Tab-separated table of C-alpha atoms in Angstrom:
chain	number	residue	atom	x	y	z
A	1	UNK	CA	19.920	-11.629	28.794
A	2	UNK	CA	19.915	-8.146	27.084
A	3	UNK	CA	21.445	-9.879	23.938
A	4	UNK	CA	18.425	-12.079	24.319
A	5	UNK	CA	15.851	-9.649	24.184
A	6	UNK	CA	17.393	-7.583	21.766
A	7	UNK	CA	17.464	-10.065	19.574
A	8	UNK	CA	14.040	-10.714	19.641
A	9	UNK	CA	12.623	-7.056	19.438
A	10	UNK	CA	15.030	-7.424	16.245
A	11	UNK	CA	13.278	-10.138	14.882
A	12	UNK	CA	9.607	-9.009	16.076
A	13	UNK	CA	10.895	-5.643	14.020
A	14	UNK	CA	11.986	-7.475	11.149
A	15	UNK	CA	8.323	-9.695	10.982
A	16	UNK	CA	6.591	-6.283	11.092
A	17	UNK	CA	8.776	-5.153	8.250
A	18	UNK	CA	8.376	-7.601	5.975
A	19	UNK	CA	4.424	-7.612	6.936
A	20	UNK	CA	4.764	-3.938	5.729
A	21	UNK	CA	5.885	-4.932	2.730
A	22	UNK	CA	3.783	-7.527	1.991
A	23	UNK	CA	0.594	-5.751	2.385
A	24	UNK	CA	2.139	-3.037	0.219
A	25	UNK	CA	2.898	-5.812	-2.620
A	26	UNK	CA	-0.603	-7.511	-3.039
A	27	UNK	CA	-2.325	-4.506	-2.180
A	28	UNK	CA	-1.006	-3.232	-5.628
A	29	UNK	CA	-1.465	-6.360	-7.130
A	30	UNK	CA	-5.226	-5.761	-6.545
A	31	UNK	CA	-5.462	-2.587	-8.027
A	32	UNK	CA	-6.336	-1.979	-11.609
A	33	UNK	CA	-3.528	-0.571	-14.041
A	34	UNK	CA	-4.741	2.673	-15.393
A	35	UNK	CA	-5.296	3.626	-11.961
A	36	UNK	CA	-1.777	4.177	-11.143
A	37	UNK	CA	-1.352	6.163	-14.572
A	38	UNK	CA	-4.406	8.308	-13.487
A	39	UNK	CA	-3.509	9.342	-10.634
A	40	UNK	CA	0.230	10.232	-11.892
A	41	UNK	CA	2.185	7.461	-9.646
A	42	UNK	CA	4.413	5.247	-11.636
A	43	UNK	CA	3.178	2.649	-12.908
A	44	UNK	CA	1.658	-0.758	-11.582
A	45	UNK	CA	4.515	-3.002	-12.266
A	46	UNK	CA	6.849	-0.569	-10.887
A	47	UNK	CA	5.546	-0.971	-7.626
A	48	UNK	CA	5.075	-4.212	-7.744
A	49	UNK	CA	8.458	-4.197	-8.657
A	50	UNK	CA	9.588	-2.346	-5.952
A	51	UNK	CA	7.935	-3.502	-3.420
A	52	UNK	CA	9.030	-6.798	-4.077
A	53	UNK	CA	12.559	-6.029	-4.042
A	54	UNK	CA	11.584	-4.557	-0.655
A	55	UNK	CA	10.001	-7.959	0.774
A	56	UNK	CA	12.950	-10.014	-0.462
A	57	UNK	CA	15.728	-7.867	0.870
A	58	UNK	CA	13.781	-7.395	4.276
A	59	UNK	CA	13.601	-11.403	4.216
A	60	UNK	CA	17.134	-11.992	3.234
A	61	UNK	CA	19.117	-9.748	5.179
A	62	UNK	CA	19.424	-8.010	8.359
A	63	UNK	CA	17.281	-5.494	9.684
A	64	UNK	CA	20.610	-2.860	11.132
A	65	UNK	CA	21.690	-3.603	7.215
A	66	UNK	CA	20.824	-0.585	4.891
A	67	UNK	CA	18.865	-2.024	2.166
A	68	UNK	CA	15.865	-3.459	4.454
A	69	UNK	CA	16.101	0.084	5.972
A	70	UNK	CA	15.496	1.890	1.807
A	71	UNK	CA	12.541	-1.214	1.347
A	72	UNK	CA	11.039	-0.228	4.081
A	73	UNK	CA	11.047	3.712	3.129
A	74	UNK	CA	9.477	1.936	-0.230
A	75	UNK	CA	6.542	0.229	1.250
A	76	UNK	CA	5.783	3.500	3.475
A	77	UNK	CA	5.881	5.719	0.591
A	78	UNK	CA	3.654	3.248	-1.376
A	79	UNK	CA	1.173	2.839	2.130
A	80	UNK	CA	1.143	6.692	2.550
A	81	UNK	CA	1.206	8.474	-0.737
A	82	UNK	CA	0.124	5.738	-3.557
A	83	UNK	CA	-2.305	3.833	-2.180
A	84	UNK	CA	-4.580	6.627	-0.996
A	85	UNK	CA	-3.817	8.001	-4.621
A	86	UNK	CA	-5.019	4.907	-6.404
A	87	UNK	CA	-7.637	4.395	-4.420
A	88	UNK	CA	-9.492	7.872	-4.969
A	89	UNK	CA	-9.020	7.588	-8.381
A	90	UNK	CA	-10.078	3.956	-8.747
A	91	UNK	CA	-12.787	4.761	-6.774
A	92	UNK	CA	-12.317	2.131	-3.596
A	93	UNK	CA	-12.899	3.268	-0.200
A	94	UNK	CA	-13.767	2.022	3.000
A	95	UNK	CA	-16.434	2.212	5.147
A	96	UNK	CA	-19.989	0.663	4.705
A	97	UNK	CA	-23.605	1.903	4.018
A	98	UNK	CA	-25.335	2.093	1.011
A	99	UNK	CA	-23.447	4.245	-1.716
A	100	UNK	CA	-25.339	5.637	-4.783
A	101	UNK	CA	-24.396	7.037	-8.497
A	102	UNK	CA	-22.410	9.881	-8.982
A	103	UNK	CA	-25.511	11.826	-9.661
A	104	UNK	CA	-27.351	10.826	-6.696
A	105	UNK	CA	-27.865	14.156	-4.862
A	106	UNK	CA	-28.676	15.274	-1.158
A	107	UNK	CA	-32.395	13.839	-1.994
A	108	UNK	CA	-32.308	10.970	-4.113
A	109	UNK	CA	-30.747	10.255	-7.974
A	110	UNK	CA	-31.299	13.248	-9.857
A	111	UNK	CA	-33.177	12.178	-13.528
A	112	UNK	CA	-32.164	14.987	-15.263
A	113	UNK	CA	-36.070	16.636	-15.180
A	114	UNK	CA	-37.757	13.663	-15.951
């Protein structure tokens, strides 16, 4: 019965994983190129590279193995430290409302005088 349940908090683990891993994979394959360069983070098909590496080898083999254990380091480095990168320098960002120009100030755009 312990066996049991182990086994499937191992395989719950190993969905969440590869979930992990697959968000990190088409969430770079959404974002635009230079934005990687700009904001100094390897490159776009490196991570894509990567993090598909990561998905396969958390698919193929088992999660007390030591490769799904370095994909998943991978996808949390891309999660925490290149996709918040990216998406400041691309621009993106949550949240809703009504966002302005660059040079819309505290009042309203600002015309330059005009």
């Amino acid at each position: 019965m312990l066996m049991t349940g182990f086994a499937g908090f191992l395989g719950l683990l190993k969905i969440v994983l590869m979930a992990l891993a697959a968000f990190g994979l088409f969430d770079a394959a959404f974002r635009r190129e230079d934005a990687f360069r700009a904001a100094d983070k390897q490159t776009k098909v490196f991570w894509l590279v990567i993090l598909g590496i990561a998905l396969i080898v958390s698919y193929l083999f088992s999660i007390l193995s030591f490769l799904p254990i370095i994909g998943v380091i991978a996808s949390i480095v891309y999660i925490v430290d290149v996709r918040p990168a990216v998406k400041q320098v691309s621009g993106g960002g949550g949240g809703g409302g009504r966002r302005g120009s660059s040079s819309d100030g505290p009042y309203g755009p600002y015309n330059g005088g005009r």
